[in-house]
Each structure stands twice: as C-alpha cells, then as structure tokens.
C-alpha cells in the first residue's frame, strides 16, 4: 500500500475529497436518525434537520415508558439469539474451514459452492415454508426457531472468510508442530487457532451483524415477545396515541441497537489486524 | 541418537509421478549426510519421508533398527529445521524453543534449564523475550535450530536451512551448523541444492537425480571420482569441462589436438567411437608457468582465450570452441538439468594468479592428462572410474552407485 506522504499534493487532495464524500454519504442517515430520536413528536414534521428543542422523551418512552416492555424484551432476545447463533456458526465454521483449507477430500468444492449458493439464495423465498414447518414442529416463536435460520445466513460467509484466513497460515507451521511432537489436535489448538484468531474475530463480528440486523426471519417466525428480536419489534412501535407518529421512538430504538455494534467493533478493532503471521517464515 | 536406514524407498504421488525411485542409504549413528541435487530431484521428498510428513509408497525406513514407516512424525523423535524456519509467530523466542518440551510435558525447571542452555549455545539469550517478527533472518534461523536441539532427538533433519540467507550469513551459519553437529554428535541429514554446502558440511554426500540416487561418497571421492557425467557436472564450481573426442586406437582427437592418455589412466575404449573427456578447471594451466617436474604428465595446446576473470588468488580463462551438434545438444541438456544455462561450448580454465595471458589472445595452455576422466556419452558412465573400481578402490556403496548408473543410461540414451 502506498504511503500517504508519497502522494503528490493534487492526488492527495483528491483522495481527501473522495474520503469526505464517502463519509458524509455513509454517516448522513445515521446522523439523521440520531437527530430524529431527540425530536418531540410534534417536531417530527417540522421539515428541519436538527430538533428545535433536544428532548430525551423518545428514549424515556422505550426504556421506561409505554414501549419499554416491547423494546427491552426484544433487546434481550436479539442479544441472546445473535450471540448464540454467532458462537455456533464460528465454532462450526472453524472446523469446516480448516478442513477445506488443509485437507484434500472429495466434495470439497461442492461444500464451498453449496455454501455460496445458500448465501445468495433469497431469504424471503424460504420464509413461508419455514413458517409452516416451525409451527408444526413447535419451533415457531422460540429462540432456536431463529437461531437455526440465522445459521444458514452466517455459516456460509463464516466458512468462506475463515478458509481464506486458514489458507494464509503457512502449512509448515503445522508440520513443524507435528515434528515437535504435537498430535494433529494439539497442532490445531496451539498453533493454528491462535494464528487464526484475527480471522475468527472478524468472522464472529460479521456473523453477529448479520444475525443482529435480520428483519425478515425476525418478523415472520415470531409472534410474541418470547423471541421477537429488535428489528422486528421496531415495526410494532406505536405512538402515545394512535394519531401520533412513532418515528421518534423507532429512531431512539435504532440508535440504541446500533450502540452494541459500534462497541463491538471498537473493542475488537485491535484484534482485527491481519499480518499476525508475519515473522513465521523467511528471513 | 540413532542410525537411519533406507531400504528400497519409493515415492509415487497420486498422479503417478515417481519422485523417489528405489533409494538405498545407510546413515550411521552420528554421521552427517547431505542429500544434494538440482531442484526437483526428490531430495526434499526423501527428507520429508524420513521425518514422516510424506507417506512412503514402498520400501522400509528404519531408525535405530526399528521400522518406522507407519509411525506419525511425533512418534519418530526427530527434529527438523524447515527451509522457511516455520517459527510460531505468536510465541516468544523462549516459548518457540520450549515448544517441543512443553508438548512433552516437561517440568518448568527442566524446560527453563534446557531452553537457556540451547539459547546460550546459539547466542540467543538476549533475544529470548522477543517475537520472531522482530528478529533478523539469521536470528530466526538460529531460533529454528534452537527448537531442534532443545530436546534429545534421534536425528536432526535440515531442509535447505540456509537458502533464505544472504551469502555472507550463509557462510557463517554453515560453519555454525558444522560446529554444532560435531559438538552434539547427532545423526544429521541435510538437504541442499548448493554443492558448496554439500562439500563443506557432509561426512558423506548423496547425489540425487530425478529421484534416483547417483552416488554416495565422501566429498573428496565425489570430486575426484564421480561415477557419471551428472555427478561430475554437478559437483565442483566452476563445473567440470566436457570435451568431445573421437577415439582412434590409443589416440583421442579433440578440438584442441590429439591426446594420448597415460598408462593406467586409459580405460578400455574399444567399441566407443566418441567419448567425452572431463577435466576440471584446475587440471589446466598456463603452459608458461607449469613446473618442469609435472610438465611431462600433460599436453600443451594452443587455444584462443576470449575472457579472463582475475580473482586475486587465481584467474579463470574462458576458451570457446566448436563441438559437433549432437554433442553440444547433449551438453546443453546436461546443463539444463543442472539448473544452469549453457550459452556456448567453452572451456573454463583455472590459471595461476601469476599467469600473464592477455584477454582476446591465443595462448599456450597445458592440461594434466592424469586428471582427465573419460565418459561414455550415451550412458554417461565414467569409464575411468568404472575401470579402476574393479580393484576395489572405490569405497562408495558400489551396489547403489552402479545400479543407479545403469538406470541412468536408460534415461540418458532416451534423451540423446
């Protein structure tokens, strides 16, 4: 990668402009939501970007007020379901990706292409059959009822990213460990897994986002607050009276559910560094 | 410590490619054996079969008299230094060296004592807390060696350990490895494509070509009595010169005149029309500086010297000449197989540093005929050595070498 200082001034300015454009484009909706969440219901239609007066009313409403029950249970469901789905998918994907990267077995390509096919398969087309199936076998409106379909979303991408990470780890390291007296399992646990850690974290975060942000499964396969996740719950928000627009509360809830995602990224930013394998080989 | 015995070892890959063909080799306890050959000759495969990272297709591998074909690498108790060192980047130097001991569940006090001892031996003590990424190439190499020597392995295996170092460091590490091996006295198998490493390090050197063992002998023996064209061309730098000659009774007609080999050095050439004469650069000399006592053992001839490289202690003169097309094609094939590219047929002649032959002139050169080998161009066999080994002079494992040479002839003629 080229160092910024090496660029000629004109090019540097262009890069800056491009960067600013991208940032504004990406952050504008977020800032808008934040601004919206601080508006009073009457202020919503004021056609002004910033609130006329900043109020905590919407946050009060969802955390302590009328919508509290709806929101907090949804938040609990979302966190629990997403974490479990992420955990299962990362553990399974680690083994699958390791096998795909290291071993030569028939059907390796089939697994990878199937994973890709599953990933690009439109979610909406399997929701109806899943709805019927889940109702029949009693998974409808339960945590496992969401975790299982979430795995179908998170596993393919996890397998693909992790197998790419595993391929980067020099095979000699594992062979060296075996010569040093390690069993295959010890070599995997003591050498491969620590080196793949950045990849595992990256994958975990991606999986978590996918599960966290899902709406279609969340709204279709749940009916009560037993399992309804936040994105689905937002759709059930109402205003203080039926004539009042719930947009403020929805915006406040959206801000709150974004926070864990931001915190996660900040926490693991240092771990999502590639190049940990540097120094393993060559002089 | 243990002896390693390879009996009729074969390696065939799934696609049918035979990387190693029927290799027999006895490595004595404490011996330093080099496997050498150009790239793709199967030397690394052979090493990896010994350590257990490659399956043995057929044959038997004994370590310390015990068959280990079916044993996993960790049960063979060998230690290996990889070409790219394969250090664990997430562990410190200390933990890298301690890794085999930790796996063996050695108590902490013992681990500490042995790691520190190994580190001292390799002058790594001050780097113990650093990570491999922060070390120089030579230091990484030493860490890899530390990891190998820290436990009491049956043998050390080195897979081109110096090929990633620059020339100066390579020379130093070569001496270090030699010193370490002598001090520890552990059986060592060392793979390299660099014939200088092979000659300087090994007690014995095994030359491989296309998976076939060509010759196993001491460096001196390989240099002075190569069994075939391949070994002769591979060992020595600059390489041996091959001069085509037609046989007419006792006389050899070469592009540089008619030569008669001395009695006792003259193999039976009946049935051969064309032979290749092999002469190392130092067998030649500037006729003006040859001492009178040996002058009679050689011949003088005129040659056009087009380039001279003066190195201080000696100088190399280059003498281009015309050779028959089929011979030069065969020589080019041989060169290619030895990983080099022959631009033209030429003699490389080593001259005394005091010689004053100017570049681009015709000079009077002298060749010591006692040091000339005669090769059969079809089979590549060294006729000079083949004849004299009949007296039992060759201490090379004759079985292997001649078997290899026969196999060789099939290949050679197919190519020619």
XYZ file of C-alpha atoms in Angstrom:
699
model
C 0.000 0.000 0.000
C 1.258 3.443 -0.826
C 2.163 5.782 1.950
C 0.119 8.968 2.032
C 3.194 11.168 2.224
C 4.464 9.820 -1.065
C 1.454 11.118 -2.971
C 1.692 14.351 -4.917
C -0.387 17.164 -3.443
C -3.054 17.139 -6.128
C -3.658 13.453 -5.763
C -3.717 13.830 -2.006
C -6.417 16.488 -2.199
C -8.486 14.284 -4.485
C -8.225 11.388 -2.063
C -9.315 13.623 0.775
C -12.338 14.846 -1.170
C -13.293 11.285 -2.088
C -12.930 10.238 1.542
C -15.088 13.056 2.814
C -17.789 12.294 0.235
C -17.895 8.647 1.282
C -18.020 9.516 4.973
C -20.808 12.069 4.523
C -22.748 9.645 2.343
C -22.434 6.869 4.907
C -22.968 8.924 8.030
C -25.776 11.191 6.858
C -28.608 8.678 7.529
C -27.086 7.824 10.900
C -26.928 11.462 11.953
C -30.459 11.952 10.703
C -31.707 9.060 12.847
C -29.869 10.455 15.862
C -31.393 13.911 15.262
C -34.831 12.350 14.824
C -34.533 10.473 18.097
C -34.177 13.735 20.010
C -37.228 15.392 18.473
C -40.612 15.755 20.153
C -43.492 14.083 18.280
C -44.787 17.480 17.182
C -41.373 18.425 15.885
C -41.217 15.400 13.549
C -42.899 17.156 10.657
C -41.093 20.434 11.097
C -39.043 19.914 7.941
C -35.882 20.846 9.796
C -32.871 18.607 10.147
C -31.981 19.362 13.746
C -34.579 19.266 16.545
C -35.996 22.658 17.617
C -35.504 21.508 21.164
C -33.474 18.484 22.201
C -35.518 16.108 24.382
C -34.990 12.629 25.872
C -38.699 11.866 25.584
C -38.294 9.089 22.989
C -35.589 7.323 24.991
C -37.778 7.635 28.081
C -40.620 6.063 26.177
C -38.771 2.955 25.046
C -36.646 2.396 28.146
C -39.074 3.360 30.894
C -42.370 4.310 29.280
C -45.085 2.564 27.318
C -42.861 0.832 24.799
C -40.498 -0.404 27.488
C -41.843 -3.918 27.643
C -41.826 -4.285 23.895
C -38.327 -2.919 23.485
C -36.419 -4.415 26.412
C -37.626 -7.939 25.806
C -36.760 -7.543 22.132
C -33.301 -6.315 23.065
C -32.814 -9.344 25.312
C -33.955 -11.667 22.532
C -31.732 -10.014 19.959
C -28.622 -10.151 22.106
C -29.180 -13.760 23.162
C -30.136 -15.097 19.764
C -27.377 -13.259 17.899
C -24.678 -14.291 20.355
C -25.689 -17.952 20.321
C -26.013 -18.005 16.526
C -22.605 -16.355 16.200
C -20.948 -18.730 18.621
C -22.324 -21.851 16.952
C -21.535 -20.594 13.485
C -17.956 -19.615 14.339
C -17.190 -22.927 16.031
C -18.671 -24.962 13.188
C -17.101 -22.755 10.523
C -13.650 -23.001 12.156
C -13.622 -26.760 11.809
C -15.201 -26.737 8.365
C -12.864 -24.050 7.049
C -9.817 -25.801 8.486
C -10.780 -28.996 6.732
C -11.411 -27.138 3.499
C -8.122 -25.260 3.656
C -5.943 -28.170 4.720
C -7.366 -31.475 3.649
C -7.944 -32.903 0.248
C -11.224 -34.743 0.227
C -13.842 -35.442 -2.424
C -16.682 -32.952 -2.412
C -14.591 -30.037 -1.153
C -15.673 -27.819 -4.000
C -19.279 -28.943 -3.573
C -19.261 -27.745 0.029
C -17.892 -24.352 -0.933
C -20.280 -23.844 -3.833
C -23.234 -25.049 -1.763
C -22.293 -22.586 0.943
C -22.184 -19.826 -1.624
C -25.499 -20.915 -3.131
C -27.129 -20.875 0.298
C -25.726 -17.408 0.916
C -27.158 -15.938 -2.264
C -30.485 -17.768 -2.001
C -33.220 -15.174 -1.356
C -34.317 -15.389 2.265
C -37.881 -14.373 1.523
C -38.488 -17.460 -0.613
C -37.915 -19.922 2.234
C -39.671 -17.958 4.938
C -43.151 -19.295 4.151
C -42.234 -22.973 4.130
C -40.134 -22.435 7.218
C -43.075 -20.727 8.907
C -45.271 -23.771 8.308
C -42.589 -26.234 9.301
C -41.709 -24.371 12.506
C -45.375 -24.223 13.527
C -45.732 -27.941 13.011
C -42.689 -28.951 14.989
C -43.092 -26.326 17.681
C -40.143 -24.108 16.881
C -42.298 -21.166 15.947
C -41.715 -18.137 18.167
C -38.772 -19.688 20.032
C -35.066 -18.822 20.225
C -33.914 -21.973 18.398
C -36.538 -21.155 15.772
C -34.496 -18.073 14.895
C -31.022 -19.385 15.666
C -31.308 -22.188 13.117
C -32.257 -19.984 10.152
C -29.649 -17.437 11.246
C -27.024 -20.147 10.970
C -27.955 -20.572 7.333
C -27.092 -16.895 6.865
C -23.930 -16.770 8.947
C -22.335 -20.161 8.250
C -21.595 -19.688 4.538
C -19.865 -16.356 4.970
C -18.029 -17.650 8.041
C -16.748 -20.679 6.180
C -15.587 -18.558 3.268
C -13.785 -15.925 5.315
C -12.232 -18.418 7.700
C -10.973 -20.739 4.997
C -9.309 -17.715 3.393
C -7.638 -16.981 6.731
C -6.529 -20.567 7.219
C -5.023 -20.671 3.752
C -2.768 -17.766 4.715
C -1.222 -19.695 7.579
C 1.875 -21.488 6.311
C 1.357 -25.206 6.384
C 4.909 -25.678 7.588
C 3.903 -24.331 10.984
C 1.583 -27.235 11.491
C 4.126 -29.694 10.178
C 6.760 -28.197 12.447
C 4.426 -28.674 15.387
C 3.847 -32.295 14.424
C 7.568 -32.937 14.158
C 7.969 -31.218 17.531
C 5.711 -33.861 18.992
C 2.194 -32.492 18.673
C -0.849 -34.520 17.733
C -2.990 -33.118 14.922
C -5.391 -31.738 17.521
C -2.577 -30.144 19.554
C -1.104 -28.576 16.427
C -4.520 -27.179 15.576
C -5.193 -25.842 19.048
C -1.727 -24.496 19.921
C -0.564 -23.178 16.581
C -3.371 -22.800 14.077
C -6.136 -21.402 16.269
C -4.003 -18.662 17.898
C -2.827 -17.600 14.475
C -6.313 -17.659 13.054
C -7.638 -15.591 15.978
C -7.915 -12.340 13.996
C -9.829 -14.236 11.355
C -12.061 -15.838 13.940
C -12.841 -12.443 15.489
C -13.542 -10.848 12.133
C -15.827 -13.709 11.237
C -17.574 -13.540 14.585
C -18.290 -9.851 14.159
C -19.618 -10.286 10.638
C -21.817 -13.166 11.789
C -23.087 -11.144 14.702
C -24.040 -8.228 12.448
C -25.904 -10.481 10.074
C -27.909 -12.061 12.873
C -28.373 -8.751 14.662
C -29.687 -6.931 11.605
C -32.015 -9.621 10.282
C -35.585 -8.496 9.810
C -37.365 -10.984 7.547
C -36.920 -14.070 9.738
C -37.446 -11.994 12.864
C -40.826 -10.682 11.811
C -42.054 -13.898 10.155
C -41.080 -16.565 12.629
C -42.088 -14.819 15.846
C -45.377 -13.613 17.178
C -44.786 -12.557 20.779
C -42.039 -11.054 22.840
C -40.847 -14.582 23.668
C -38.463 -14.452 20.732
C -39.093 -11.292 18.760
C -35.798 -9.503 18.022
C -35.347 -5.739 17.940
C -35.613 -5.091 14.168
C -38.981 -6.841 14.163
C -40.103 -5.164 17.384
C -39.488 -1.729 15.904
C -42.329 -2.393 13.497
C -44.721 -2.830 16.419
C -43.971 0.522 17.999
C -46.908 2.877 18.281
C -47.057 6.473 19.254
C -48.521 7.704 22.547
C -51.896 7.827 20.809
C -52.781 6.162 17.545
C -52.673 9.535 15.839
C -49.118 10.089 16.875
C -46.220 9.101 14.649
C -43.897 6.562 16.430
C -40.932 7.631 14.272
C -39.208 9.281 17.245
C -39.334 6.113 19.336
C -38.249 3.987 16.421
C -35.294 6.288 15.849
C -34.330 6.129 19.515
C -34.511 2.323 19.464
C -32.454 2.228 16.291
C -29.771 4.347 17.939
C -29.714 2.092 20.973
C -29.368 -1.109 18.926
C -26.537 0.424 16.963
C -24.526 1.021 20.117
C -23.542 -2.621 20.787
C -22.405 -2.952 17.204
C -20.199 0.105 17.478
C -18.860 -1.031 20.839
C -18.067 -4.467 19.396
C -16.115 -3.035 16.519
C -14.188 -0.658 18.777
C -13.418 -3.449 21.230
C -12.123 -5.857 18.637
C -10.592 -3.358 16.277
C -7.153 -4.227 17.580
C -7.810 -7.898 17.103
C -8.967 -7.497 13.534
C -5.475 -6.943 12.349
C -4.119 -9.126 9.677
C -0.417 -9.764 9.445
C -0.137 -11.641 12.696
C 1.583 -14.439 10.830
C 4.384 -12.067 9.968
C 7.677 -13.439 11.194
C 6.674 -17.055 10.886
C 8.652 -17.708 7.792
C 11.534 -16.448 5.694
C 14.305 -14.105 6.530
C 20.819 -40.721 18.562
C 20.366 -43.467 16.066
C 21.291 -44.796 12.679
C 18.861 -44.313 9.828
C 18.458 -46.957 7.166
C 16.555 -46.529 3.924
C 15.735 -49.743 2.087
C 14.355 -49.569 -1.457
C 12.420 -46.408 -0.666
C 9.938 -45.326 -3.352
C 7.596 -42.398 -3.536
C 4.804 -42.229 -6.053
C 2.307 -39.401 -5.955
C -1.375 -39.759 -6.651
C -0.930 -38.509 -10.194
C 1.537 -41.309 -10.917
C 4.651 -39.132 -10.674
C 7.550 -41.026 -9.116
C 9.512 -38.545 -7.032
C 11.862 -41.031 -5.402
C 12.957 -44.269 -7.029
C 14.346 -47.203 -5.129
C 16.726 -45.358 -2.814
C 19.029 -47.344 -0.538
C 21.046 -45.463 2.012
C 22.654 -46.295 5.329
C 23.266 -43.385 7.630
C 25.461 -44.326 10.545
C 24.896 -43.117 14.087
C 26.337 -39.628 14.431
C 27.054 -39.257 10.747
C 26.425 -36.039 8.810
C 24.904 -36.948 5.447
C 23.965 -34.470 2.744
C 21.260 -35.063 0.174
C 22.095 -32.918 -2.804
C 20.782 -32.459 -6.301
C 19.205 -29.898 -8.584
C 15.668 -28.694 -7.877
C 13.030 -31.343 -8.362
C 15.379 -34.288 -7.831
C 13.355 -35.640 -4.899
C 15.780 -34.746 -2.110
C 13.236 -32.819 -0.043
C 10.636 -35.517 -0.603
C 13.108 -38.061 0.698
C 13.768 -35.967 3.800
C 10.071 -35.491 4.414
C 9.590 -39.233 4.140
C 12.232 -39.745 6.794
C 10.553 -37.285 9.139
C 7.108 -38.676 8.385
C 5.446 -35.762 6.625
C 5.182 -37.801 3.432
C 3.968 -41.375 3.209
C 6.385 -43.982 1.960
C 4.902 -45.690 -1.094
C 7.092 -48.754 -0.749
C 10.313 -49.743 0.929
C 11.375 -49.714 4.512
C 12.634 -46.941 6.751
C 14.479 -47.932 9.909
C 15.508 -45.538 12.643
C 17.711 -47.103 15.275
C 16.928 -50.507 13.797
C 13.192 -50.074 14.231
C 10.739 -49.868 11.336
C 9.001 -46.500 11.450
C 7.093 -46.431 8.133
C 3.750 -46.349 9.889
C 4.705 -44.008 12.715
C 3.418 -40.444 12.918
C 6.059 -37.685 12.854
C 5.683 -37.079 16.598
C 6.493 -40.705 17.392
C 9.705 -40.735 15.392
C 11.507 -38.358 17.743
C 13.333 -36.487 15.011
C 13.781 -32.759 14.894
C 13.686 -30.720 11.758
C 14.709 -27.251 10.605
C 12.470 -26.051 7.798
C 13.566 -24.029 4.812
C 11.428 -21.076 5.894
C 12.106 -21.802 9.608
C 8.382 -22.234 10.455
C 8.636 -20.376 13.752
C 5.448 -19.879 15.731
C 4.816 -16.146 15.307
C 2.526 -15.841 18.322
C 5.133 -17.211 20.723
C 8.289 -15.589 22.042
C 11.683 -16.975 21.138
C 11.738 -18.656 24.552
C 8.406 -20.380 24.017
C 9.315 -21.269 20.437
C 12.357 -23.146 21.651
C 10.425 -24.587 24.591
C 7.548 -25.788 22.391
C 8.683 -29.412 21.962
C 9.400 -29.649 25.696
C 6.014 -28.215 26.614
C 4.362 -30.792 24.384
C 6.337 -33.483 26.145
C 5.020 -32.030 29.421
C 8.494 -31.430 30.833
C 8.559 -29.723 34.264
C 9.125 -25.961 34.171
C 12.550 -26.098 35.796
C 13.817 -28.559 33.205
C 12.301 -26.534 30.347
C 13.983 -23.399 31.637
C 17.340 -25.060 32.030
C 17.337 -26.620 28.581
C 15.987 -23.582 26.763
C 18.637 -21.396 28.370
C 21.326 -23.892 27.515
C 20.238 -24.036 23.861
C 19.940 -20.258 23.729
C 23.436 -19.905 25.094
C 24.795 -22.332 22.541
C 23.207 -20.300 19.727
C 23.800 -16.881 21.305
C 20.104 -16.146 21.567
C 19.961 -15.399 25.296
C 19.317 -11.685 24.864
C 16.511 -12.301 22.375
C 14.516 -14.800 24.425
C 11.640 -12.413 25.121
C 11.245 -11.177 21.569
C 8.807 -12.356 18.942
C 10.082 -13.928 15.694
C 8.737 -10.994 13.647
C 11.313 -8.714 15.303
C 14.312 -10.892 14.520
C 16.681 -10.820 11.587
C 16.882 -13.706 9.147
C 19.951 -15.177 10.790
C 18.405 -14.938 14.251
C 15.247 -16.660 13.074
C 17.381 -19.384 11.629
C 19.106 -19.846 14.966
C 15.766 -19.985 16.770
C 14.678 -22.744 14.395
C 17.873 -24.596 15.253
C 17.320 -23.983 18.938
C 13.935 -25.609 18.692
C 15.572 -28.575 17.004
C 18.376 -29.123 19.510
C 16.447 -28.450 22.707
C 15.166 -31.983 23.013
C 17.123 -35.145 22.713
C 16.073 -36.133 19.222
C 17.289 -39.252 17.456
C 18.454 -37.181 14.492
C 18.437 -33.691 13.035
C 16.933 -33.068 9.639
C 17.657 -29.871 7.758
C 15.675 -28.845 4.696
C 17.717 -26.219 2.829
C 18.095 -24.202 6.034
C 20.406 -21.563 4.591
C 18.759 -20.818 1.280
C 16.920 -17.757 2.616
C 20.040 -16.071 3.989
C 22.358 -13.745 2.167
C 25.723 -15.047 1.029
C 27.825 -13.810 3.949
C 25.453 -15.031 6.641
C 25.129 -18.321 4.818
C 28.847 -18.895 5.123
C 28.808 -18.140 8.845
C 25.783 -20.306 9.566
C 27.331 -23.129 7.580
C 30.293 -23.125 9.918
C 27.956 -22.864 12.921
C 25.934 -25.882 11.829
C 29.080 -27.871 11.260
C 30.440 -26.916 14.684
C 27.146 -27.662 16.401
C 26.822 -31.041 14.764
C 30.328 -32.043 15.743
C 29.766 -30.870 19.282
C 26.451 -32.655 19.729
C 27.440 -35.676 17.647
C 23.907 -36.317 16.489
C 22.997 -38.099 13.253
C 22.167 -35.400 10.720
C 20.535 -35.444 7.318
C 20.863 -32.188 5.442
C 19.146 -31.333 2.171
C 20.592 -28.701 -0.107
C 20.890 -27.820 -3.760
C 24.094 -25.910 -3.088
C 27.077 -28.096 -3.827
C 29.374 -25.866 -1.747
C 27.283 -26.630 1.354
C 27.274 -30.273 0.373
C 31.048 -30.448 0.007
C 31.921 -28.500 3.140
C 29.418 -29.911 5.628
C 28.992 -33.568 4.977
C 30.818 -36.671 6.080
C 29.149 -38.251 3.089
C 27.183 -36.768 0.249
C 24.346 -38.477 -1.608
C 23.718 -37.067 -5.082
C 20.190 -37.463 -6.418
C 18.919 -37.008 -9.926
C 15.251 -37.370 -10.852
C 14.611 -39.410 -7.734
C 17.465 -41.817 -8.394
C 20.487 -41.995 -6.127
C 23.572 -41.458 -8.283
C 26.466 -41.768 -5.896
C 27.034 -41.768 -2.171
C 30.559 -40.933 -1.160
C 32.771 -38.569 0.766
C 33.066 -35.093 -0.749
C 36.610 -35.846 -1.853
C 35.612 -39.054 -3.539
C 32.719 -37.339 -5.323
C 35.034 -34.669 -6.585
C 37.856 -36.922 -7.674
C 35.946 -39.999 -8.749
C 32.461 -39.073 -9.958
C 30.664 -42.159 -11.285
C 28.915 -40.416 -14.142
C 28.540 -37.217 -16.161
C 25.783 -35.929 -13.920
C 27.762 -36.141 -10.689
C 30.864 -34.825 -12.422
C 28.978 -31.827 -13.761
C 27.112 -31.163 -10.537
C 29.983 -31.241 -8.083
C 32.599 -28.532 -8.428
C 32.452 -24.839 -9.179
C 33.152 -23.770 -11.855
C 31.941 -27.113 -13.178
C 33.993 -29.759 -14.920
C 34.714 -29.164 -18.601
C 33.453 -31.769 -21.025
C 35.390 -32.047 -24.259
C 34.161 -34.287 -27.074
C 36.760 -36.606 -28.575
C 36.777 -39.258 -31.266
C 38.618 -42.456 -30.477
C 41.254 -43.663 -32.910
C 43.137 -46.577 -31.479
C 45.022 -45.114 -28.486
C 44.634 -41.538 -29.616
C 41.860 -39.150 -28.728
C 41.051 -36.498 -31.346
C 39.758 -33.368 -29.654
C 39.098 -29.850 -30.926
C 42.428 -28.962 -29.268
C 44.578 -31.653 -30.824
C 45.377 -35.333 -30.485
C 45.944 -36.575 -26.968
C 47.129 -39.870 -25.506
C 46.044 -40.701 -22.003
C 48.801 -42.013 -19.735
C 49.096 -45.723 -18.961
C 46.865 -46.776 -16.086
C 44.537 -43.876 -16.699
C 43.490 -45.240 -20.029
C 40.193 -47.099 -19.858
C 39.269 -49.723 -22.414
C 37.795 -47.655 -25.227
C 37.126 -50.441 -27.678
C 33.603 -50.153 -29.010
C 33.478 -46.416 -28.350
C 33.683 -44.032 -31.276
C 33.044 -40.848 -29.448
C 33.750 -40.141 -25.785
C 33.533 -37.102 -23.564
C 36.670 -36.081 -21.730
C 36.086 -34.478 -18.362
C 38.681 -32.119 -16.970
C 38.231 -29.785 -14.033
C 39.335 -26.171 -14.500
C 42.343 -26.672 -12.231
C 43.631 -29.549 -14.395
C 44.598 -26.836 -16.882
C 47.396 -24.343 -16.535
C 49.187 -21.642 -18.427
C 51.953 -23.587 -20.192
C 54.422 -20.854 -19.280
C 54.105 -21.363 -15.513
C 53.910 -25.172 -15.330
C 56.741 -26.595 -13.294
C 59.107 -28.881 -15.173
C 58.570 -31.792 -12.800
C 54.999 -32.329 -13.898
C 55.101 -30.940 -17.415
C 55.563 -34.415 -18.925
C 52.312 -35.676 -17.427
C 50.269 -33.391 -19.625
C 49.896 -31.985 -23.085
C 50.315 -28.478 -24.401
C 47.886 -26.987 -26.855
C 47.043 -23.656 -28.414
C 43.733 -22.041 -27.584
C 42.013 -18.741 -28.060
C 41.241 -17.103 -24.720
C 38.455 -14.555 -25.081
C 37.717 -13.572 -21.455
C 39.808 -13.623 -18.284
C 38.419 -13.240 -14.774
C 41.106 -12.343 -12.294
C 40.168 -13.232 -8.687
C 43.395 -12.421 -6.915
C 44.341 -15.931 -5.809
C 43.618 -17.418 -9.213
C 42.097 -16.475 -12.525
C 39.606 -18.082 -14.855
C 40.128 -18.062 -18.589
C 37.286 -18.802 -21.000
C 38.062 -20.671 -24.184
C 35.188 -21.007 -26.669
C 35.325 -23.863 -29.166
C 33.163 -25.619 -31.713
C 31.739 -29.017 -30.853
C 29.705 -31.402 -33.018
C 25.994 -30.544 -32.872
C 24.792 -33.751 -31.230
C 27.418 -33.494 -28.505
C 26.728 -29.847 -27.786
C 22.988 -30.615 -27.655
C 23.686 -33.318 -25.091
C 25.890 -30.997 -23.070
C 23.163 -28.365 -23.165
C 20.680 -30.951 -21.850
C 23.018 -31.786 -19.013
C 23.481 -28.110 -18.195
C 19.757 -27.541 -18.103
C 19.333 -30.446 -15.753
C 21.982 -28.949 -13.501
C 19.908 -25.769 -13.271
C 22.227 -23.722 -15.416
C 22.113 -22.443 -18.936
C 24.933 -23.140 -21.356
C 25.245 -20.352 -23.883
C 28.067 -21.920 -25.849
C 30.541 -24.742 -25.654
C 33.565 -23.411 -23.869
C 36.366 -24.443 -21.570
C 36.655 -22.796 -18.196
C 40.289 -22.918 -17.276
C 41.796 -22.029 -13.940
C 45.178 -20.355 -14.286
C 47.816 -19.450 -11.765
C 47.424 -15.889 -10.493
C 50.878 -15.032 -11.854
C 49.942 -16.016 -15.396
C 50.070 -13.056 -17.769
C 47.960 -14.345 -20.639
C 46.114 -11.317 -22.060
C 42.422 -11.375 -22.922
C 41.495 -11.981 -26.543
C 44.769 -13.656 -27.427
C 45.857 -17.087 -28.496
C 47.702 -18.755 -25.666
C 49.641 -21.891 -24.959
C 47.741 -23.957 -22.341
C 48.703 -27.143 -20.580
C 46.391 -29.962 -19.448
C 47.295 -32.563 -16.840
C 46.210 -35.792 -18.534
C 46.378 -37.723 -15.246
C 43.347 -35.795 -14.104
C 41.214 -36.433 -17.158
C 38.116 -38.594 -16.864
C 36.626 -40.397 -19.831
C 32.832 -40.584 -20.062
C 30.641 -42.660 -22.317
C 28.394 -40.016 -23.883
C 25.496 -42.447 -24.353
C 25.244 -43.775 -20.806
C 27.127 -41.004 -19.036
C 29.209 -43.583 -17.147
C 32.659 -42.543 -16.054
C 34.779 -45.160 -17.825
C 37.913 -44.191 -15.912
C 36.300 -44.824 -12.528
C 34.353 -47.870 -13.711
C 37.606 -49.491 -14.752
C 39.582 -48.765 -11.614
C 36.774 -49.543 -9.169
C 37.295 -53.117 -10.296
C 40.347 -53.143 -7.986
C 38.101 -52.371 -5.075
C 39.472 -48.868 -4.776
C 36.062 -47.226 -4.742
C 34.644 -47.338 -1.276
C 31.350 -45.894 -2.422
C 28.448 -48.273 -1.875
C 29.136 -49.896 -5.193
C 25.785 -51.626 -5.365
C 23.828 -48.394 -5.260
C 26.091 -46.437 -7.499
C 26.338 -48.913 -10.313
C 22.642 -49.717 -10.137
C 21.974 -46.011 -10.391
C 24.383 -45.661 -13.249
C 22.618 -48.409 -15.168
C 19.253 -46.795 -14.604
C 20.936 -43.618 -15.714
C 21.971 -44.999 -19.053
C 18.375 -45.755 -19.948
C 17.408 -42.151 -19.235
C 20.449 -40.726 -20.941
C 20.048 -42.572 -24.189
C 16.351 -41.825 -24.308
C 17.181 -38.147 -24.145
C 20.108 -38.158 -26.504
